Coordinates of C-alpha atoms and ligand atoms in Angstrom, one line a residue:
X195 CA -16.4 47.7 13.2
X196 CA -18.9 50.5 12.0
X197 CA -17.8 52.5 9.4
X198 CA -17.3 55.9 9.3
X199 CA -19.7 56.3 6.5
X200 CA -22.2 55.2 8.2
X201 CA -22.0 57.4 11.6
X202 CA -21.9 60.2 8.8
X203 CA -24.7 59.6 7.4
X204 CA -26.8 59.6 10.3
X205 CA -25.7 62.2 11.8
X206 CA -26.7 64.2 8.7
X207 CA -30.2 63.1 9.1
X208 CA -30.5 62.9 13.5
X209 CA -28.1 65.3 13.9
X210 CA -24.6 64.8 16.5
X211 CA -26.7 65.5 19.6
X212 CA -28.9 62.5 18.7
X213 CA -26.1 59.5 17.4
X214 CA -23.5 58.6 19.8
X215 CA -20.7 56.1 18.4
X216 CA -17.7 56.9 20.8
X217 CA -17.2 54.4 23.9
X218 CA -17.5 56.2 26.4
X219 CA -21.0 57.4 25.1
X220 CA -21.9 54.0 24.8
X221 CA -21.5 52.5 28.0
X222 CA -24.8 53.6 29.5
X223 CA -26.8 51.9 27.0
X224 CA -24.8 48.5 27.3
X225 CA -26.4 47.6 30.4
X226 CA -30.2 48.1 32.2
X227 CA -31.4 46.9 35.7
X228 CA -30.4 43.8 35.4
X229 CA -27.2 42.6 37.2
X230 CA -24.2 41.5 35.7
X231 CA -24.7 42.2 32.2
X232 CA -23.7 44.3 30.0
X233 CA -22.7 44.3 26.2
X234 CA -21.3 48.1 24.2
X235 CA -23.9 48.4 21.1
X236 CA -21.6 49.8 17.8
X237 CA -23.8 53.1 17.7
X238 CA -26.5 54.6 19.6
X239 CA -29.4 57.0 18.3
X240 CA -32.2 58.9 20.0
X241 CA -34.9 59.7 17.2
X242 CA -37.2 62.9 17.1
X243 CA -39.5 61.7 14.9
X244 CA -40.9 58.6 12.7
X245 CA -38.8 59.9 10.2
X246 CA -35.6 59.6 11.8
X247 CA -36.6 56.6 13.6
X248 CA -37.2 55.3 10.0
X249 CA -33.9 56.5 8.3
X250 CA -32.3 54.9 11.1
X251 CA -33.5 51.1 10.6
X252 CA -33.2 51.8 6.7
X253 CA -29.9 52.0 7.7
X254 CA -29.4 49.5 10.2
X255 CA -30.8 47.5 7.1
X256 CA -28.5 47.6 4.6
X257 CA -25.9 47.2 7.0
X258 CA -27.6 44.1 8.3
X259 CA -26.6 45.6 11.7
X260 CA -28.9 44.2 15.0
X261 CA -31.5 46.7 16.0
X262 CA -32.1 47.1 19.8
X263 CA -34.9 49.3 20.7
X264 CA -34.8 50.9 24.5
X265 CA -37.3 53.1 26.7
X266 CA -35.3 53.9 30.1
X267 CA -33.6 50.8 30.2
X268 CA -35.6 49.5 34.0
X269 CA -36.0 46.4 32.6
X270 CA -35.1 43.7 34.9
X271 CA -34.3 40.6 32.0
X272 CA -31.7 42.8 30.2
X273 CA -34.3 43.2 26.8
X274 CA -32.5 45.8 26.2
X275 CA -29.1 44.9 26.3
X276 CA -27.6 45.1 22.7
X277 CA -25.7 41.5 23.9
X278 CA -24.9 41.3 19.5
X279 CA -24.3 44.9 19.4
X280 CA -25.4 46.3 16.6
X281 CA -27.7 49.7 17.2
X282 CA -29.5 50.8 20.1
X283 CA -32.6 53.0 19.4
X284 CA -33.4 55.6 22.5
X285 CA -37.0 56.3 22.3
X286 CA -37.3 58.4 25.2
X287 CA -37.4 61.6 22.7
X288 CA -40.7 60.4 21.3
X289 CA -42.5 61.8 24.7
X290 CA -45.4 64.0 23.4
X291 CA -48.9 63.5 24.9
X292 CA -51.2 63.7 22.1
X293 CA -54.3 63.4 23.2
X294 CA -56.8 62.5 26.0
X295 CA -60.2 61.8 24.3
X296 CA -62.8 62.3 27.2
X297 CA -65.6 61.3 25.0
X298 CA -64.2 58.1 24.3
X299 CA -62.0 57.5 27.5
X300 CA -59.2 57.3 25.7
X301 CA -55.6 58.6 25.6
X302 CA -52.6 58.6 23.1
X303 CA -49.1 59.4 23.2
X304 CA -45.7 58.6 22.2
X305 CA -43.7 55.7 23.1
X306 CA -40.8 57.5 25.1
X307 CA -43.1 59.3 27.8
X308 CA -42.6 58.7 31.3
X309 CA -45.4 56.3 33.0
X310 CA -46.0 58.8 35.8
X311 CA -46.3 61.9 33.9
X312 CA -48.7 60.3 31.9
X313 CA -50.6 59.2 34.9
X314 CA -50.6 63.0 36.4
X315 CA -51.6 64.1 32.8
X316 CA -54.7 62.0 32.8
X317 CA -55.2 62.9 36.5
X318 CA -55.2 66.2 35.9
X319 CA -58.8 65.7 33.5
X320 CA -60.0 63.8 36.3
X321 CA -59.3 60.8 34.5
X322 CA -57.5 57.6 35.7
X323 CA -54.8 55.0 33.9
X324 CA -53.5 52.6 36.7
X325 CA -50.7 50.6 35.5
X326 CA -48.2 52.1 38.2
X327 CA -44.7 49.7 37.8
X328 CA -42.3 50.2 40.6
X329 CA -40.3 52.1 38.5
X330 CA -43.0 54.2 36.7
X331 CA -41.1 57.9 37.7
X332 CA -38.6 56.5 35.1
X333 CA -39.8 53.5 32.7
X334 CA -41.6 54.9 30.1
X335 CA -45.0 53.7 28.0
X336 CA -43.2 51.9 25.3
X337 CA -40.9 49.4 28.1
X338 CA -44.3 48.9 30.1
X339 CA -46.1 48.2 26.6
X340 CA -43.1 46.0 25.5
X341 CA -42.8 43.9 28.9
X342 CA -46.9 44.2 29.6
X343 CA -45.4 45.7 33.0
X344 CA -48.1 45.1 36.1
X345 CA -47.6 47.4 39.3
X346 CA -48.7 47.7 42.8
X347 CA -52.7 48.4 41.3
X348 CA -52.6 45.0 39.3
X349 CA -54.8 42.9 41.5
X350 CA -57.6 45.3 41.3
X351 CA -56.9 46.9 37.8
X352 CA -54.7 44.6 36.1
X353 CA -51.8 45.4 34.1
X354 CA -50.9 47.2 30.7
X355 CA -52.0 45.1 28.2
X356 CA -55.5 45.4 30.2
X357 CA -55.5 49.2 28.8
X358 CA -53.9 49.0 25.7
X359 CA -56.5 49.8 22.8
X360 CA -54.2 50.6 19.9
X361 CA -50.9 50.3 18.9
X362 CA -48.4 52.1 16.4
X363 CA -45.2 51.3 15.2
X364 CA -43.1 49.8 12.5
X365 CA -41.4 46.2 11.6
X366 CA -38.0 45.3 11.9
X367 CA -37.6 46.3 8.0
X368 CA -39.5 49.6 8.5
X369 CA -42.7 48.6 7.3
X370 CA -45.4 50.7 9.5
X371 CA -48.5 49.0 11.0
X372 CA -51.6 50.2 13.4
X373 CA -53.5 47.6 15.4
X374 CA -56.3 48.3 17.3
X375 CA -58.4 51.3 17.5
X376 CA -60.9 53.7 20.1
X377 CA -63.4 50.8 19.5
X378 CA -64.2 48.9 22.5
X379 CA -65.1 46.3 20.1
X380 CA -63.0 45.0 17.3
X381 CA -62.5 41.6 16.2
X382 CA -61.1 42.5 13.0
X383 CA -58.5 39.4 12.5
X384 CA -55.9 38.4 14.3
X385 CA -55.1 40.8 17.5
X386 CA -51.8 41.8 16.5
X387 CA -52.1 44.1 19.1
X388 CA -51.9 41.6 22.2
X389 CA -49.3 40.0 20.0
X390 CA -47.1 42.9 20.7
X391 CA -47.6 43.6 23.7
X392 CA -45.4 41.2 26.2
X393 CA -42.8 40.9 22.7
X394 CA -40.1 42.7 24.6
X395 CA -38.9 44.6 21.6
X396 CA -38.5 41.3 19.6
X397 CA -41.7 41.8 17.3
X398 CA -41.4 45.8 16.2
X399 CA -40.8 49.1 17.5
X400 CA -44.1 50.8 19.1
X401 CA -44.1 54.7 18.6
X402 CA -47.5 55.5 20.0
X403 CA -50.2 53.9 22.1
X404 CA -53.5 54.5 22.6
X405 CA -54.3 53.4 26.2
X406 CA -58.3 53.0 28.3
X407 CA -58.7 55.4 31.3
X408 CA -61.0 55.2 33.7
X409 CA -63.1 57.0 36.4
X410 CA -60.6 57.1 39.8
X411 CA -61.9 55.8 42.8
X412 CA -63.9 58.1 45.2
X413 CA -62.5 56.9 48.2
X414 CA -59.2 54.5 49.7
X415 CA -58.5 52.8 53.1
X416 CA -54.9 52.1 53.6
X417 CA -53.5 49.7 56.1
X418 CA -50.3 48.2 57.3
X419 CA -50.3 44.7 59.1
X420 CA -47.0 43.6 60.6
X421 CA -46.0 40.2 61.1
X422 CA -44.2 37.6 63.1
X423 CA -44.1 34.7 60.9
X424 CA -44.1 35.1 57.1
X425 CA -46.7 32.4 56.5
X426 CA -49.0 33.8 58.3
X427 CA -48.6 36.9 55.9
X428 CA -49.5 34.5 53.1
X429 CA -52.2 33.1 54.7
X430 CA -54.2 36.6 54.9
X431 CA -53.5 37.2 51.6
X432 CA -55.3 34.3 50.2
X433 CA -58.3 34.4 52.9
X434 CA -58.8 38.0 51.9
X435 CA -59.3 37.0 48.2
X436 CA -61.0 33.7 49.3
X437 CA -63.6 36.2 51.0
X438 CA -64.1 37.8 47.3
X439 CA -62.3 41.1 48.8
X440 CA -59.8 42.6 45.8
X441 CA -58.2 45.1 47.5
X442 CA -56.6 47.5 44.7
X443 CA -53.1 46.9 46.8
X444 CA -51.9 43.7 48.5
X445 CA -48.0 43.8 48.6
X446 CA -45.8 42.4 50.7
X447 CA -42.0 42.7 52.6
X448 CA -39.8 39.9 54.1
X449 CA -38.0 41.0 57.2
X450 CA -34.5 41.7 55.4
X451 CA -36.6 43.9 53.3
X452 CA -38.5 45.9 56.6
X453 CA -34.8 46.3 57.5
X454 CA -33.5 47.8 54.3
X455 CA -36.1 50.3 53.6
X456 CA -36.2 51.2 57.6
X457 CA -32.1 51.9 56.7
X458 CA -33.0 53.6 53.7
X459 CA -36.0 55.8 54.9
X460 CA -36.0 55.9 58.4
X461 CA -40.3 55.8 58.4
X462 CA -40.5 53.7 61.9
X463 CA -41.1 49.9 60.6
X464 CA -40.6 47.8 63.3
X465 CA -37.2 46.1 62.7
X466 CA -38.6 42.7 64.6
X467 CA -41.3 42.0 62.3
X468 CA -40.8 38.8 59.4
X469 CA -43.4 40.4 57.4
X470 CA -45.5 43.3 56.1
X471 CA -48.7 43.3 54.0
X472 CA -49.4 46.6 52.3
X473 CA -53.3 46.4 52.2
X474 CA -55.6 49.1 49.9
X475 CA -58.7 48.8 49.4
X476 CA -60.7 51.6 46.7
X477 CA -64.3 52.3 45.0
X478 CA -67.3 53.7 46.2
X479 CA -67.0 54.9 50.1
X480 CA -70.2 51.9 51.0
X481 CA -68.0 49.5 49.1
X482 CA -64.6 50.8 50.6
X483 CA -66.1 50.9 54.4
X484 CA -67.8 47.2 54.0
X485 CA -63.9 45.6 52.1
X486 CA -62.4 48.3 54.9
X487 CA -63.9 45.8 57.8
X488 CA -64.0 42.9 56.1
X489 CA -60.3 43.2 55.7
X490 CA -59.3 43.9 59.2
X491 CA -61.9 40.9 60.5
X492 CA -59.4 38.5 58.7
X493 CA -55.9 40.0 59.4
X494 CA -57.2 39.7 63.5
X495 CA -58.6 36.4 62.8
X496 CA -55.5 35.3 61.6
X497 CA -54.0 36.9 63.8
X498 CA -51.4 39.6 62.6
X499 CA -49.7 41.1 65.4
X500 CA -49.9 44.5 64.5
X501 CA -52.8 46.3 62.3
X502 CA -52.4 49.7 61.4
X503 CA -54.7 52.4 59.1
X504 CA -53.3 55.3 57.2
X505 CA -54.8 58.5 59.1
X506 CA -54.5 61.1 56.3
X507 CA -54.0 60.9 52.3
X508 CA -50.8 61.9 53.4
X509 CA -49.8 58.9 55.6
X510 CA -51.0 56.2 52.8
X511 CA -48.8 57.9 50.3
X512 CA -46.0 57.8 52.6
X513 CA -46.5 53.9 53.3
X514 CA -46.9 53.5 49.6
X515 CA -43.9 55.1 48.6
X516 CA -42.1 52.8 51.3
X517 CA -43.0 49.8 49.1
X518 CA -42.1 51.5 46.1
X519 CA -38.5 52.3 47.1
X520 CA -37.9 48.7 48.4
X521 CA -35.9 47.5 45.2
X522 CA -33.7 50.2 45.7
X523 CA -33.5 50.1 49.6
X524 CA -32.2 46.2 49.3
X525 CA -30.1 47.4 45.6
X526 CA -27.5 49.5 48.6
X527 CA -26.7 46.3 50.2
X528 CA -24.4 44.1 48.2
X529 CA -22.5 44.5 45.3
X530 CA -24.7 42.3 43.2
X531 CA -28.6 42.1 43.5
X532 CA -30.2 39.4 41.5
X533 CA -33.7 39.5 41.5
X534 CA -36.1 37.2 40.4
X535 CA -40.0 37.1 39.2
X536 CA -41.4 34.1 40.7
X537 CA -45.5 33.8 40.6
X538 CA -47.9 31.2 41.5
X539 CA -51.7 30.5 41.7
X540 CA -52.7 32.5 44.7
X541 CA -53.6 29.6 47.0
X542 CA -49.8 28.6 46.5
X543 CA -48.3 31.9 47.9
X544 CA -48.1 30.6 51.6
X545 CA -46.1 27.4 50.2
X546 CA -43.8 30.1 48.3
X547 CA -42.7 31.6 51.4
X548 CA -42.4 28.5 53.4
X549 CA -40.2 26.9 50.1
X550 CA -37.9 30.8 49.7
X551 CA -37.2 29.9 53.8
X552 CA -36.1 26.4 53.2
X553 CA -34.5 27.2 49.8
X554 CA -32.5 30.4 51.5
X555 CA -31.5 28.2 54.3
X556 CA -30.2 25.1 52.5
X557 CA -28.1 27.1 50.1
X558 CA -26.7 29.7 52.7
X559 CA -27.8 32.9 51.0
X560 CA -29.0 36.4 52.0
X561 CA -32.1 37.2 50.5
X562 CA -34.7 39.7 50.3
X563 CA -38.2 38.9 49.3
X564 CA -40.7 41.6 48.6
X565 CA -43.5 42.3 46.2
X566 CA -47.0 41.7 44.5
X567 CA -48.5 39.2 47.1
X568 CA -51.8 39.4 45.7
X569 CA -51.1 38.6 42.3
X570 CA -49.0 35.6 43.7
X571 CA -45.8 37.5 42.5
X572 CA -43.0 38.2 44.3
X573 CA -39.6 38.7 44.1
X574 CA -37.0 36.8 45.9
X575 CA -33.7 39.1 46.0
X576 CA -30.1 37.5 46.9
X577 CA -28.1 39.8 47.7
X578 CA -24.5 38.7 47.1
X579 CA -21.4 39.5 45.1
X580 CA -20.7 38.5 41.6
X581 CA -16.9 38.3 42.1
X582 CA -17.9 35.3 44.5
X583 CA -17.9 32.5 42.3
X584 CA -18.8 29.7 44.9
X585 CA -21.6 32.5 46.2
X586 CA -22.7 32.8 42.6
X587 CA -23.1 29.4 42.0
X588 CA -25.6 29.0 45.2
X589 CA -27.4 31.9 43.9
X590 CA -27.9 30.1 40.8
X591 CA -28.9 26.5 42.1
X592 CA -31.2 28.3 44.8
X593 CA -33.2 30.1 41.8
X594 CA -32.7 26.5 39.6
X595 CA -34.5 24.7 42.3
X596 CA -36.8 27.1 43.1
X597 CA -37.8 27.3 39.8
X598 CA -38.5 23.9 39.4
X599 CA -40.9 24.0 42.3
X600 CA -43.2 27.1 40.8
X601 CA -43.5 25.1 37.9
X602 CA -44.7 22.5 39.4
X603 CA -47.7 24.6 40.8
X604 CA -48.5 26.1 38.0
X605 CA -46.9 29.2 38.5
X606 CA -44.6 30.7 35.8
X607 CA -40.8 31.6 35.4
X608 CA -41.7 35.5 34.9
X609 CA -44.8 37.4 36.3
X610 CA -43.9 40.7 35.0
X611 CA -40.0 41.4 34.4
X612 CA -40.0 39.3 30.9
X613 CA -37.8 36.8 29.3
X614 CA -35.0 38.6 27.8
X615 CA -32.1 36.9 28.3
X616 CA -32.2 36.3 31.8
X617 CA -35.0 34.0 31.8
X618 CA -34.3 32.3 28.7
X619 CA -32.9 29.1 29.9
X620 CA -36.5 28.5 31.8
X621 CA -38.8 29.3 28.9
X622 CA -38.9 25.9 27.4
X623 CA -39.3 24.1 31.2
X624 CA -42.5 26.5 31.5
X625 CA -44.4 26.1 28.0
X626 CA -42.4 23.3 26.2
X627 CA -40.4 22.6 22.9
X628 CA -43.4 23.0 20.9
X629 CA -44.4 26.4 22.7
X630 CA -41.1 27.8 21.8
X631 CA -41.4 26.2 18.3
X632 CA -44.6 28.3 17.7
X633 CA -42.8 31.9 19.0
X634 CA -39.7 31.1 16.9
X635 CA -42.0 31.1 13.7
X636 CA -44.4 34.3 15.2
X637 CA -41.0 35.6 15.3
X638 CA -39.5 34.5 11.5
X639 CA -43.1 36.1 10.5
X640 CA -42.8 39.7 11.8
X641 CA -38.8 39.9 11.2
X642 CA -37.8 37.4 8.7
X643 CA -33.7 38.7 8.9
X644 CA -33.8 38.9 12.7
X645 CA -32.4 42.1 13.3
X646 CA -34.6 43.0 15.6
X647 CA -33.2 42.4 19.5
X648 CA -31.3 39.4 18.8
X649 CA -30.6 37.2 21.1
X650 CA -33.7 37.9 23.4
X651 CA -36.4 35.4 24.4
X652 CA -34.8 32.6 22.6
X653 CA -31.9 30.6 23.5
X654 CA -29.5 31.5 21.1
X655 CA -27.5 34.6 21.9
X656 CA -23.4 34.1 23.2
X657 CA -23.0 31.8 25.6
X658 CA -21.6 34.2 28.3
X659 CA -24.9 35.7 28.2
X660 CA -26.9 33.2 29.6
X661 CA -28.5 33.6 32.8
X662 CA -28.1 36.8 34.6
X663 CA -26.7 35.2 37.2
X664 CA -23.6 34.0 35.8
X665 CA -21.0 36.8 36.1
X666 CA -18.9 38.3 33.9
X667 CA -21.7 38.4 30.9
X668 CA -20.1 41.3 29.2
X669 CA -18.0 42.6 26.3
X670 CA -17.2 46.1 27.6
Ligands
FAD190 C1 -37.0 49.9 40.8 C2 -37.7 49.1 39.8 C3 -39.0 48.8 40.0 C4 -39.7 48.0 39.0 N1 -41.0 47.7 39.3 C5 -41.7 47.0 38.4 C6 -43.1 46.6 38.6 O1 -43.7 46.9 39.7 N2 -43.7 45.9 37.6 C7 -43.1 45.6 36.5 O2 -43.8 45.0 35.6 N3 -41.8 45.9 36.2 C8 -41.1 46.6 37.1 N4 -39.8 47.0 36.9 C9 -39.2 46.6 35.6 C10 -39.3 47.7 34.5 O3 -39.4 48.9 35.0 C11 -40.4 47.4 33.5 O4 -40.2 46.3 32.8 C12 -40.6 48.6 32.5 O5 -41.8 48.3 31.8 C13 -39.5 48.8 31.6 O6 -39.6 50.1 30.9 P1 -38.4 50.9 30.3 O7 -38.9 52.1 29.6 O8 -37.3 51.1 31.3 O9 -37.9 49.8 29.2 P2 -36.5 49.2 28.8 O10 -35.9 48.6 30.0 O11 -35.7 50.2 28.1 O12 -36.9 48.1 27.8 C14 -37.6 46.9 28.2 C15 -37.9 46.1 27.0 O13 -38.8 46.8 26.1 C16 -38.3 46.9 24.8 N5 -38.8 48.2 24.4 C17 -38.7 49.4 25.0 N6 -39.3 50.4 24.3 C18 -39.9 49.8 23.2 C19 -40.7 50.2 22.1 N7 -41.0 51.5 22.0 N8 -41.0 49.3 21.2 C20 -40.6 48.0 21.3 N9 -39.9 47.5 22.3 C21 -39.5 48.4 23.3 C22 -36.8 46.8 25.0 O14 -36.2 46.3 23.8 C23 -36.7 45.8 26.1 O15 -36.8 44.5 25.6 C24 -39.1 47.7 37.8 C25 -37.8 48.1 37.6 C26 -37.1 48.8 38.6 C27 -35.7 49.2 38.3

């Protein structure tokens, strides 16, 4: 129970507009994207500054209360999801651009700043930062930095932690560090900065970044290949890497998916269709017109059964956005949309369709499956109900067996969505007891009392809170 004492005392310092302790303020920030979860933290604050953000933890401190730090709350593992309670930290109030160094390429800004304002802000200098999640009109740079968040660029561009130069923030117990720098070299010890970034909130609280830009591309083709057997789909994706084209956009949508976004945005996908490949290719206009051809020799060859290019800037932004909304477009369906990260080597990725189809057939689900088919990520979507227990428990032995089989290619439990307490139960099947051994004492290291999200990661939070998929993980 907090004390009164203490909800005085920061709202002396933050102010009342910035501390929220009654429940019904608090049930917002008990929850994120991820289904079925959600735990009431004792107290909420939004800092303006480092020097509320420190008051805050000095006093989370003393009262030996867990500290939960939280961008927009996208996050699709439940990291931020006090599931000990404790205090959540807002940091979306921190969301000043401070600079864009065009002599060194370089930008820096606060934690709590929206990805795509930041993007538009570059943009706007002619300058170009392409880490573009799904959900980049609302995460902001902080959750993308804290779950090294990839996006529909990745294939070509990578993901965050390929921009991140330098990071600041502080430690669980307020102690402030800076890692990194403008340097494009620096080997100066340890890289505490790749250390942070993927820690999902676990390690310390970042308050700015320093990110790499880069020149945008002078020229895009766009194209949209329909087809009638899902495979098929996977199979053009790894001939057009196999023929060294990396296309700057290679996603892809099951048929359930074509269906949902078609009901959600009415754009004219053909209903019929198992499967759609989102195909961009970007650089200089020789590059882009030889990839351009090269791309649509292989989608004939294997013969997709429709092939269709963008006409105008206009057009590809409109099929772009038709990926984008497609976690929301499948979210209207059901009640309860669990949603999962599975990745593989990229010569896998036809075996990962063919394995979902068997998977979704033998345990009687409906399931969506959209998303980063060049990276060899995608994310198979069952669409149920969580007051379904026998449903639920297919769910889970569908993504249990599934699972098992990515790991056994070499793929991993979590391409870009994080561990957090979703995932938790699948770390130690992926990198092993000794692998989690090592994290548990990089963890003891940088937060010694663990106050810092609690519960995350590791396998050691309530037992209701397990996996996301078993229902009812709340406190509320
Ligand atoms: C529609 C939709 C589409 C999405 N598409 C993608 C996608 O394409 N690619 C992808 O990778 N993800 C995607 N996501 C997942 C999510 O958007 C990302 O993980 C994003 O980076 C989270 O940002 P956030 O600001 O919402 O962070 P939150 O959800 O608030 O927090 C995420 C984690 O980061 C920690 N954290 C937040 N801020 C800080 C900070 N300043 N310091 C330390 N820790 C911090 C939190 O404790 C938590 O563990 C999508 C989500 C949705 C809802």
């Amino acid at each position: 129970m907090l004390r009164k004492t203490v909800v005085n005392r920061l709202v002396d310092i933050l102010g009342s507009q910035n501390v929220y302790h009654e429940k019904e303020d608090l049930l917002v920030y008990g929850y994120d994207s991820t289904p079925a979860l959600q735990y009431l933290p004792d107290i909420a604050v939004f800092p303006r500054n480092e020097e509320d953000l420190l008051f805050a933890m000095t006093v989370a401190n003393e009262e030996g209360m867990p500290i939960v730090p939280r961008g927009s709350g996208t996050g699709l593992s439940g990291g931020s999801i006090p599931i000990y309670g404790g205090m959540v930290i807002g940091l979306t109030r921190l969301n000043r651009i401070m600079e864009i160094d065009e002599e060194n390429l370089t930008a820096t800004a606060q934690t709590g700043v929206i990805t795509l304002d930041f993007f538009n802000a570059v943009a706007a200098r002619g300058l170009f930062y392409p880490p573009d999640p799904g959900s980049q009109q609302v995460s902001t740079l902080g959750g993308n930095v804290a779950e090294n968040a990839g996006g529909l660029r990745g294939l070509k561009y990578g993901v965050t932690r390929n921009y991140i130069m330098a990071l600041r923030g502080v430690l669980a117990d307020g102690t402030p560090f800076s890692t990194g720098g403008k340097c494009v070299k620096d080997v100066a010890g340890y890289s505490l900065r790749d250390l942070l970034i993927g820690s999902e909130g676990t390690l310390g609280i970042i308050t700015e970044i320093t990110v790499r830009l880069i020149t945008p591309p002078q020229d895009k083709r766009t194209f949209l290949a329909y087809f009638r057997d899902i495979r098929t789909a996977g199979k053009a994706v790894s001939r057009i890497i196999a023929a060294r084209i990396i296309p700057s956009t290679l996603e892809i949508m099951d048929n359930t998916t074509i269906n949902c976004v078609e009901d959600y945005k009415a754009i004219g996908l053909p209903r019929q269709m198992e499967a759609l490949l989102l195909i961009e290719v970007d650089g200089h206009p020789a590059t882009v017109a030889q990839e351009a051809a090269g791309v649509k020799e292989i989608l004939e060859k294997v013969r997709a059964d429709e092939i269709h290019e963008a006409k105008s800037a206009q057009e590809a932004a409109r099929l772009t956005a038709a990926r984008r909304t497609a976690l929301a477009a499948v979210a209207r369906v059901s009640p309860t949309t669990i949603l999962e990260d599975t990745t593989v080597p990229r010569s896998e990725l036809a075996d990962m369709f063919a394995e979902i189809e068997r998977l979704k057939k033998k345990y009687r689900l409906k399931l969506a499956t959209f998303g980063h088919a060049g990276d060899g990520n995608v994310h198979p979507t069952a669409l149920a109900d969580e007051r379904n227990q026998e449903e639920m428990k297919r769910v889970h032995a569908f993504f249990e067996e599934l699972y098992d089989w990515v790991l056994t290619k070499g793929g991993t439990v979590s391409g870009e969505h994080g561990i957090g307490i979703s995932k938790r139960v699948y770390l130690e099947r992926q990198i092993g007891k000794g692998g989690v051994a090592v994290m548990r004492r990089i963890k003891n290291a940088f937060d010694p009392k663990g106050l810092l999200n609690p519960g995350k990661m590791f396998l050691d939070g309530p037992d209701n809170a397990r996996p996301n998929l078993a229902p009812g993980g709340s406190n509320v």
